[in-house]
Amino acid sequence: MSPLVAYAFSPRVGDMDLYFRSARALLAGATPNQDFRFEYPPYALLWFVPAAWLRDTEPGFVRLFGLQLVLMDGFIKWLLLREGVRAWGHAWRSMVPCIAYSVTTWAASLYYLKRYDLIPAALTLAALMALAHRRDVLAGLALSVGVVTKLYPVVLVPVMVVVCWRRRALGKLTLGLSLGVAPLVLLSTVWPWWGFMSFHMNRGLQVESLAASLIWAAHHLGWVRSVVWLKAPAAYELHGDVAESAKGLMRWLWVVGTLGMTALGAWAARHRPSERVGDLARLALGPLLAFIILNPVLSPQFLTWLMGAAALSLLSGSATVPVLILAAAVMSRGTFVGPGYRVGCGVAQTLLLLARNGLLLTAGFLMLREMWRARPPRTEEDGLVPEPGVSALPPLPVARSS
């Protein structure tokens, strides 16, 4: 963790100036999305407040909030180590998820510890682990807090609902989800928190998205000329007739693709007999991959959402998908550095961006195939007998302690 700690306390600001200004405005009595624009879900701002309350200067806030993120990073690694030991005892392979995650975070440190996405990622991972260990109230609470912090974990709600419905614990999950969102009722009386959605509805085609990378590559080949790479309020975007058309198409594809993969994940959860933590992490990867790779907005920190579940899924099934995801997260550093990111990627950086998106797209297709290919479990291995007419995903290797 030492390299990450050093980077967390470095003077590099990243998005933390926005976090600091927003939290200080709230502490001064301003109302978000009324007196100032706040582009994130409401709980995000509440995570920024403690550091801004204790430190009234931006450098002080950066160091203290950096410590907060380091603690979240340590929490994720502790969870991965614990689950590795539970699955494989003290064998060397029990360290694989944590080592894979640590290597990836070192490479991704440029955005990993300068964005708050690490917080909902930790909450999402905790929710998956709580679900696997039948702590359903805690699973619902962690997931709902994650949703109101960054929104994207909402795609995992159907999977969790189906898992709890199968084991007759849906009431416990519902209680946890309700506890997590209950404060929104109070917030709604003083804060129009839903205003953050209008900001994102007006965003353009972010330069790292799948469609933008293809358009920019075509621009290098001379096939598309009416495209402009420029700085928007929240990111770098492509503008022009082709980019506008692609943005409209990708929005529909993103909605349909994410809903479809989420529904398929719920269907797979219905037919998968195992509820081991590695299996649940694999089910989570499908909806998350669709949400990210089809999104017309794809910032580098979005890969943080996948890294924990990808590392955890190394405990169960083929390593191909998690390795592709972690490799894409490592490659994101190269797409995000250098002057080219501000004025338009050169050929080499564009090829790297295409490769990164290609890995994510391939991982998505592999997860789609894995969830679709359901079949009855082999009772001699799993000791499970499927219900008549009900199939299940292929059972994954059973972890044994050594």
Coordinates of C-alpha atoms in Angstrom, one line a residue:
M1 CA 0.0 0.0 0.0
S2 CA 3.0 2.4 0.4
P3 CA 3.0 3.7 -3.2
L4 CA -0.7 4.4 -2.9
V5 CA -0.4 6.2 0.4
A6 CA 2.3 8.4 -1.0
Y7 CA 0.1 9.2 -4.0
A8 CA -3.0 9.8 -1.9
F9 CA -1.2 12.5 0.1
S10 CA 0.5 14.1 -3.0
P11 CA -0.6 17.7 -3.9
R12 CA -2.2 16.5 -7.1
V13 CA -5.8 17.5 -6.9
G14 CA -7.8 15.6 -9.6
D15 CA -11.5 16.1 -8.9
M16 CA -11.0 17.0 -5.3
D17 CA -11.3 20.7 -5.9
L18 CA -14.9 20.1 -6.9
Y19 CA -15.4 17.9 -3.8
F20 CA -13.9 20.6 -1.5
R21 CA -15.8 23.5 -3.0
S22 CA -19.1 21.6 -2.9
A23 CA -18.7 20.5 0.7
R24 CA -17.6 24.0 1.9
A25 CA -20.6 25.5 0.2
L26 CA -22.9 23.1 2.0
L27 CA -21.2 23.9 5.3
A28 CA -21.7 27.6 4.6
G29 CA -25.5 27.0 4.3
A30 CA -25.8 26.8 0.5
T31 CA -28.3 24.3 -1.0
P32 CA -27.0 21.9 -3.7
N33 CA -28.7 22.1 -7.1
Q34 CA -30.3 25.4 -6.0
D35 CA -27.4 27.7 -4.9
F36 CA -24.7 25.7 -6.7
R37 CA -24.6 22.8 -9.2
F38 CA -23.8 19.4 -7.8
E39 CA -23.4 16.7 -10.4
Y40 CA -23.4 13.6 -8.1
P41 CA -26.1 11.7 -6.1
P42 CA -26.7 13.2 -2.7
Y43 CA -24.8 10.8 -0.4
A44 CA -21.6 11.6 -2.3
L45 CA -21.6 15.1 -0.9
L46 CA -22.0 13.7 2.6
W47 CA -18.8 11.7 2.2
F48 CA -17.0 14.9 1.4
V49 CA -18.2 16.9 4.4
P50 CA -16.1 15.4 7.3
A51 CA -12.8 16.3 5.6
A52 CA -14.0 19.7 4.5
W53 CA -15.3 20.4 8.0
L54 CA -11.9 19.5 9.6
R55 CA -9.8 21.2 7.0
D56 CA -10.8 24.6 5.5
T57 CA -8.1 24.7 2.9
E58 CA -7.9 22.7 -0.3
P59 CA -4.5 21.2 0.4
G60 CA -5.6 20.1 3.9
F61 CA -8.8 18.6 2.4
V62 CA -6.8 16.7 -0.2
R63 CA -4.7 15.0 2.4
L64 CA -7.5 14.2 4.7
F65 CA -9.8 12.9 2.0
G66 CA -6.9 11.0 0.6
L67 CA -6.6 9.3 4.0
Q68 CA -10.3 8.4 3.8
L69 CA -9.7 6.8 0.4
V70 CA -6.6 4.9 1.6
L71 CA -8.8 3.4 4.4
M72 CA -11.4 2.3 1.8
D73 CA -8.6 0.8 -0.3
G74 CA -7.3 -1.1 2.8
F75 CA -10.9 -2.3 3.5
I76 CA -11.3 -3.8 0.0
K77 CA -7.9 -5.6 0.2
W78 CA -8.8 -6.9 3.7
L79 CA -12.1 -8.3 2.3
L80 CA -10.3 -9.9 -0.6
L81 CA -7.7 -11.5 1.7
R82 CA -10.4 -12.8 4.0
E83 CA -12.4 -14.4 1.2
G84 CA -9.2 -15.9 -0.3
V85 CA -8.4 -17.6 3.0
R86 CA -12.0 -18.8 3.4
A87 CA -11.9 -20.4 0.0
W88 CA -8.3 -21.8 -0.2
G89 CA -7.0 -21.7 3.4
H90 CA -3.4 -20.6 3.7
A91 CA -2.4 -21.9 0.2
W92 CA -0.6 -19.3 -2.0
R93 CA -3.6 -19.0 -4.3
S94 CA -5.6 -17.4 -1.4
M95 CA -3.5 -14.3 -2.0
V96 CA -4.3 -14.1 -5.8
P97 CA -7.4 -11.8 -5.6
C98 CA -5.6 -9.3 -3.3
I99 CA -2.4 -9.4 -5.3
A100 CA -4.2 -9.0 -8.6
Y101 CA -6.2 -6.1 -7.2
S102 CA -3.1 -4.4 -5.7
V103 CA -1.1 -4.6 -8.9
T104 CA -4.0 -3.0 -10.8
T105 CA -4.5 -0.2 -8.3
W106 CA -0.8 0.7 -8.4
A107 CA -1.0 1.1 -12.2
A108 CA -4.4 2.9 -11.9
S109 CA -3.2 5.2 -9.0
L110 CA -3.5 8.3 -11.3
Y111 CA -7.2 8.2 -11.0
Y112 CA -7.8 5.5 -8.3
L113 CA -7.0 7.7 -5.3
K114 CA -8.0 11.1 -6.7
R115 CA -11.7 10.2 -7.3
Y116 CA -14.4 9.2 -4.9
D117 CA -15.5 6.2 -6.9
L118 CA -13.5 4.0 -4.5
I119 CA -16.2 4.6 -1.9
P120 CA -19.2 3.1 -3.8
A121 CA -16.9 0.4 -5.1
A122 CA -16.1 -0.7 -1.5
L123 CA -19.8 -0.5 -0.6
T124 CA -20.7 -2.7 -3.6
L125 CA -18.1 -5.3 -2.8
A126 CA -19.2 -5.4 0.9
A127 CA -22.8 -5.9 -0.3
L128 CA -21.8 -8.9 -2.5
M129 CA -19.9 -10.5 0.4
A130 CA -22.7 -9.9 2.9
L131 CA -25.1 -11.5 0.4
A132 CA -22.9 -14.5 0.0
H133 CA -22.7 -14.9 3.8
R134 CA -26.5 -14.5 4.2
R135 CA -26.3 -11.2 6.0
D136 CA -29.1 -9.9 3.8
V137 CA -30.1 -6.7 5.8
L138 CA -26.4 -5.6 5.7
A139 CA -26.3 -6.5 1.9
G140 CA -29.3 -4.3 1.2
L141 CA -28.0 -1.5 3.3
A142 CA -24.6 -1.4 1.8
L143 CA -26.0 -1.6 -1.8
S144 CA -28.5 1.1 -1.3
V145 CA -26.0 3.5 0.2
G146 CA -23.8 2.7 -2.7
V147 CA -26.6 3.5 -5.2
V148 CA -27.3 6.9 -3.6
T149 CA -23.6 7.6 -3.6
K150 CA -22.8 6.9 -7.2
L151 CA -26.0 5.3 -8.8
Y152 CA -24.3 2.6 -10.8
P153 CA -24.8 -0.2 -8.2
V154 CA -28.5 -0.1 -9.0
V155 CA -28.0 -2.6 -11.8
L156 CA -27.2 -5.2 -9.1
V157 CA -30.5 -4.9 -7.3
P158 CA -32.4 -7.4 -9.4
V159 CA -29.7 -10.0 -8.9
M160 CA -29.8 -9.6 -5.2
V161 CA -33.6 -9.6 -5.2
V162 CA -33.7 -13.0 -7.0
V163 CA -31.0 -14.5 -4.7
C164 CA -32.9 -13.5 -1.6
W165 CA -36.2 -14.6 -3.1
R166 CA -34.8 -18.0 -3.7
R167 CA -33.8 -18.5 -0.1
R168 CA -37.0 -16.7 1.3
A169 CA -35.0 -13.8 2.7
L170 CA -36.5 -11.0 0.4
G171 CA -38.0 -9.2 3.5
K172 CA -34.5 -8.9 5.0
L173 CA -33.0 -7.5 1.8
T174 CA -35.9 -5.1 1.4
L175 CA -35.4 -3.8 5.0
G176 CA -31.7 -3.2 4.3
L177 CA -32.5 -1.4 1.0
S178 CA -35.2 0.7 2.8
L179 CA -32.9 1.7 5.6
G180 CA -30.3 2.9 3.1
V181 CA -32.6 5.2 1.2
A182 CA -34.8 6.4 4.1
P183 CA -32.7 9.6 4.7
L184 CA -33.6 10.7 1.2
V185 CA -37.1 11.4 2.5
L186 CA -35.7 13.9 4.9
L187 CA -33.2 15.3 2.4
S188 CA -36.0 15.9 -0.1
T189 CA -37.6 18.5 2.1
V190 CA -34.5 20.8 2.0
W191 CA -32.5 19.7 -1.0
P192 CA -33.6 19.1 -4.6
W193 CA -31.1 16.2 -4.8
W194 CA -32.6 14.8 -8.0
G195 CA -31.3 17.8 -9.9
F196 CA -28.0 15.9 -10.5
M197 CA -29.8 13.8 -13.2
S198 CA -30.5 16.7 -15.5
F199 CA -26.8 17.6 -15.6
H200 CA -25.9 14.1 -16.9
M201 CA -28.7 14.0 -19.4
N202 CA -27.1 17.0 -21.1
R203 CA -23.6 15.5 -21.3
G204 CA -21.9 14.8 -24.6
L205 CA -20.0 11.9 -26.0
Q206 CA -17.1 11.4 -23.6
V207 CA -13.8 10.8 -25.5
E208 CA -13.0 7.4 -23.8
S209 CA -16.4 5.9 -24.6
L210 CA -16.6 3.0 -27.1
A211 CA -18.3 5.1 -29.8
A212 CA -16.0 8.0 -29.3
S213 CA -12.9 5.8 -29.6
L214 CA -14.2 4.4 -32.9
I215 CA -15.0 7.8 -34.2
W216 CA -11.6 9.3 -33.3
A217 CA -9.9 6.3 -34.9
A218 CA -11.9 6.9 -38.1
H219 CA -10.9 10.6 -37.8
H220 CA -7.2 9.6 -37.8
L221 CA -7.9 7.5 -41.0
G222 CA -9.5 10.5 -42.7
W223 CA -12.9 8.9 -42.8
V224 CA -14.5 11.4 -40.4
R225 CA -13.6 15.1 -40.5
S226 CA -16.4 17.0 -38.8
V227 CA -15.4 16.0 -35.3
V228 CA -13.9 18.2 -32.6
W229 CA -12.2 17.1 -29.4
L230 CA -12.9 19.7 -26.7
K231 CA -13.1 20.4 -22.9
A232 CA -16.6 20.2 -21.5
P233 CA -17.7 21.2 -18.0
A234 CA -17.1 17.7 -16.6
A235 CA -14.9 15.8 -19.1
Y236 CA -13.4 15.9 -22.6
E237 CA -15.9 15.2 -25.3
L238 CA -16.3 14.7 -29.0
H239 CA -18.5 17.2 -30.8
G240 CA -19.8 17.4 -34.3
D241 CA -22.6 15.9 -36.4
V242 CA -21.2 12.4 -36.3
A243 CA -20.6 12.5 -32.6
E244 CA -24.1 13.8 -31.9
S245 CA -25.6 11.0 -34.0
A246 CA -23.5 8.5 -32.2
K247 CA -24.4 9.9 -28.8
G248 CA -28.1 9.5 -29.5
L249 CA -27.6 5.9 -30.7
M250 CA -25.4 5.0 -27.8
R251 CA -27.9 6.3 -25.3
W252 CA -30.5 3.9 -26.6
L253 CA -28.0 1.0 -26.8
W254 CA -26.8 1.7 -23.3
V255 CA -30.3 1.6 -21.8
V256 CA -31.4 -1.5 -23.7
G257 CA -28.1 -3.3 -23.3
T258 CA -27.8 -2.6 -19.6
L259 CA -31.5 -3.6 -18.9
G260 CA -31.0 -6.7 -21.0
M261 CA -27.8 -7.7 -19.2
T262 CA -29.4 -6.9 -15.8
A263 CA -32.4 -9.1 -16.6
L264 CA -30.1 -11.9 -17.8
G265 CA -28.1 -11.6 -14.6
A266 CA -31.3 -12.0 -12.6
W267 CA -32.3 -15.0 -14.7
A268 CA -28.9 -16.6 -14.1
A269 CA -29.2 -15.9 -10.4
R270 CA -32.5 -17.8 -10.5
H271 CA -30.9 -20.8 -12.1
R272 CA -27.5 -20.9 -10.5
P273 CA -27.4 -23.2 -7.5
S274 CA -24.3 -21.8 -5.9
E275 CA -24.2 -18.6 -3.8
R276 CA -20.5 -18.6 -3.2
V277 CA -19.0 -15.2 -3.1
G278 CA -17.0 -15.8 -6.3
D279 CA -20.1 -16.9 -8.2
L280 CA -22.0 -13.8 -7.1
A281 CA -19.1 -11.6 -8.1
R282 CA -19.2 -13.1 -11.5
L283 CA -22.9 -12.5 -11.8
A284 CA -22.3 -8.8 -10.9
L285 CA -19.7 -8.3 -13.6
G286 CA -22.3 -8.8 -16.4
P287 CA -24.6 -5.9 -15.6
L288 CA -21.6 -3.7 -14.6
L289 CA -19.8 -4.3 -17.8
A290 CA -22.8 -3.4 -19.9
F291 CA -23.4 -0.3 -17.9
I292 CA -19.8 0.9 -18.5
I293 CA -18.8 -0.2 -22.0
L294 CA -22.1 0.9 -23.6
N295 CA -22.2 4.2 -21.7
P296 CA -21.7 7.4 -23.9
V297 CA -19.9 8.7 -20.8
L298 CA -16.9 6.5 -19.8
S299 CA -14.3 8.1 -17.6
P300 CA -11.2 6.3 -16.5
Q301 CA -12.3 6.0 -12.9
F302 CA -15.3 3.9 -14.0
L303 CA -13.0 0.9 -14.1
T304 CA -12.7 1.2 -10.3
W305 CA -16.3 -0.1 -10.2
L306 CA -15.3 -3.4 -11.7
M307 CA -11.9 -4.1 -10.2
G308 CA -13.0 -5.5 -6.8
A309 CA -15.6 -7.8 -8.2
A310 CA -13.2 -8.9 -10.9
A311 CA -10.5 -9.8 -8.4
L312 CA -13.1 -11.6 -6.2
S313 CA -14.3 -13.6 -9.2
L314 CA -10.8 -15.1 -9.5
L315 CA -12.0 -17.4 -6.7
S316 CA -14.6 -19.0 -9.0
G317 CA -14.6 -20.2 -12.6
S318 CA -12.5 -19.1 -15.5
A319 CA -9.9 -16.4 -15.0
T320 CA -10.4 -15.0 -18.5
V321 CA -13.0 -12.3 -17.8
P322 CA -11.4 -10.9 -14.6
V323 CA -8.0 -10.8 -16.2
L324 CA -9.4 -8.9 -19.2
I325 CA -11.1 -6.4 -16.9
L326 CA -8.0 -5.9 -14.7
A327 CA -5.8 -5.5 -17.8
A328 CA -8.2 -2.9 -19.1
A329 CA -8.0 -1.0 -15.8
V330 CA -4.2 -1.0 -16.1
M331 CA -4.3 0.2 -19.7
S332 CA -6.6 3.1 -18.6
R333 CA -3.7 4.9 -17.1
G334 CA -2.1 5.1 -20.6
T335 CA -5.2 6.6 -22.2
F336 CA -5.5 9.2 -19.5
V337 CA -1.9 10.7 -19.4
G338 CA 0.0 13.0 -21.6
P339 CA -0.9 16.2 -23.5
G340 CA -2.8 14.2 -26.1
Y341 CA -5.7 13.7 -23.7
R342 CA -6.3 17.5 -23.6
V343 CA -6.0 18.2 -27.3
G344 CA -6.9 14.9 -29.0
C345 CA -5.2 11.5 -28.7
G346 CA -2.4 10.7 -31.2
V347 CA -2.3 7.4 -33.1
A348 CA -0.5 5.4 -30.4
Q349 CA -2.8 6.6 -27.6
T350 CA -5.9 6.0 -29.8
L351 CA -4.8 2.4 -30.5
L352 CA -4.4 1.9 -26.7
L353 CA -7.8 3.3 -26.1
L354 CA -9.3 1.0 -28.7
A355 CA -7.5 -2.0 -27.2
R356 CA -8.8 -1.0 -23.7
N357 CA -12.4 -0.8 -24.9
G358 CA -11.9 -4.0 -26.9
L359 CA -11.0 -5.9 -23.8
L360 CA -14.0 -4.6 -21.9
L361 CA -16.3 -5.4 -24.8
T362 CA -14.8 -8.9 -25.1
A363 CA -15.3 -9.4 -21.4
G364 CA -18.9 -8.3 -21.7
F365 CA -19.6 -10.8 -24.5
L366 CA -17.9 -13.6 -22.5
M367 CA -20.1 -12.8 -19.5
L368 CA -23.1 -12.8 -21.7
R369 CA -22.3 -16.2 -23.0
E370 CA -21.5 -17.5 -19.5
M371 CA -24.8 -16.4 -18.1
W372 CA -26.8 -17.6 -21.1
R373 CA -25.4 -21.1 -21.1
A374 CA -27.4 -22.4 -18.2
R375 CA -27.7 -26.2 -17.6
P376 CA -28.6 -28.5 -14.8
P377 CA -25.8 -29.0 -12.1
R378 CA -23.9 -32.2 -11.8
T379 CA -25.3 -33.7 -8.6
E380 CA -22.3 -35.9 -8.0
E381 CA -20.1 -32.7 -7.7
D382 CA -22.5 -30.2 -6.1
G383 CA -24.9 -32.5 -4.2
L384 CA -27.8 -30.5 -5.7
V385 CA -30.8 -31.7 -7.5
P386 CA -32.5 -29.1 -9.8
E387 CA -36.2 -28.7 -9.7
P388 CA -38.1 -30.1 -12.7
G389 CA -37.8 -27.8 -15.7
V390 CA -35.2 -25.6 -13.9
S391 CA -31.7 -25.4 -15.3
A392 CA -28.6 -23.9 -13.7
L393 CA -25.4 -22.3 -14.8
P394 CA -22.5 -24.8 -14.9
P395 CA -21.1 -25.3 -11.4
L396 CA -17.8 -23.7 -10.7
P397 CA -14.8 -25.5 -9.1
V398 CA -15.2 -26.0 -5.4
A399 CA -12.5 -24.3 -3.4
R400 CA -10.7 -26.5 -0.8
S401 CA -8.6 -25.4 2.1
S402 CA -5.1 -26.8 2.2

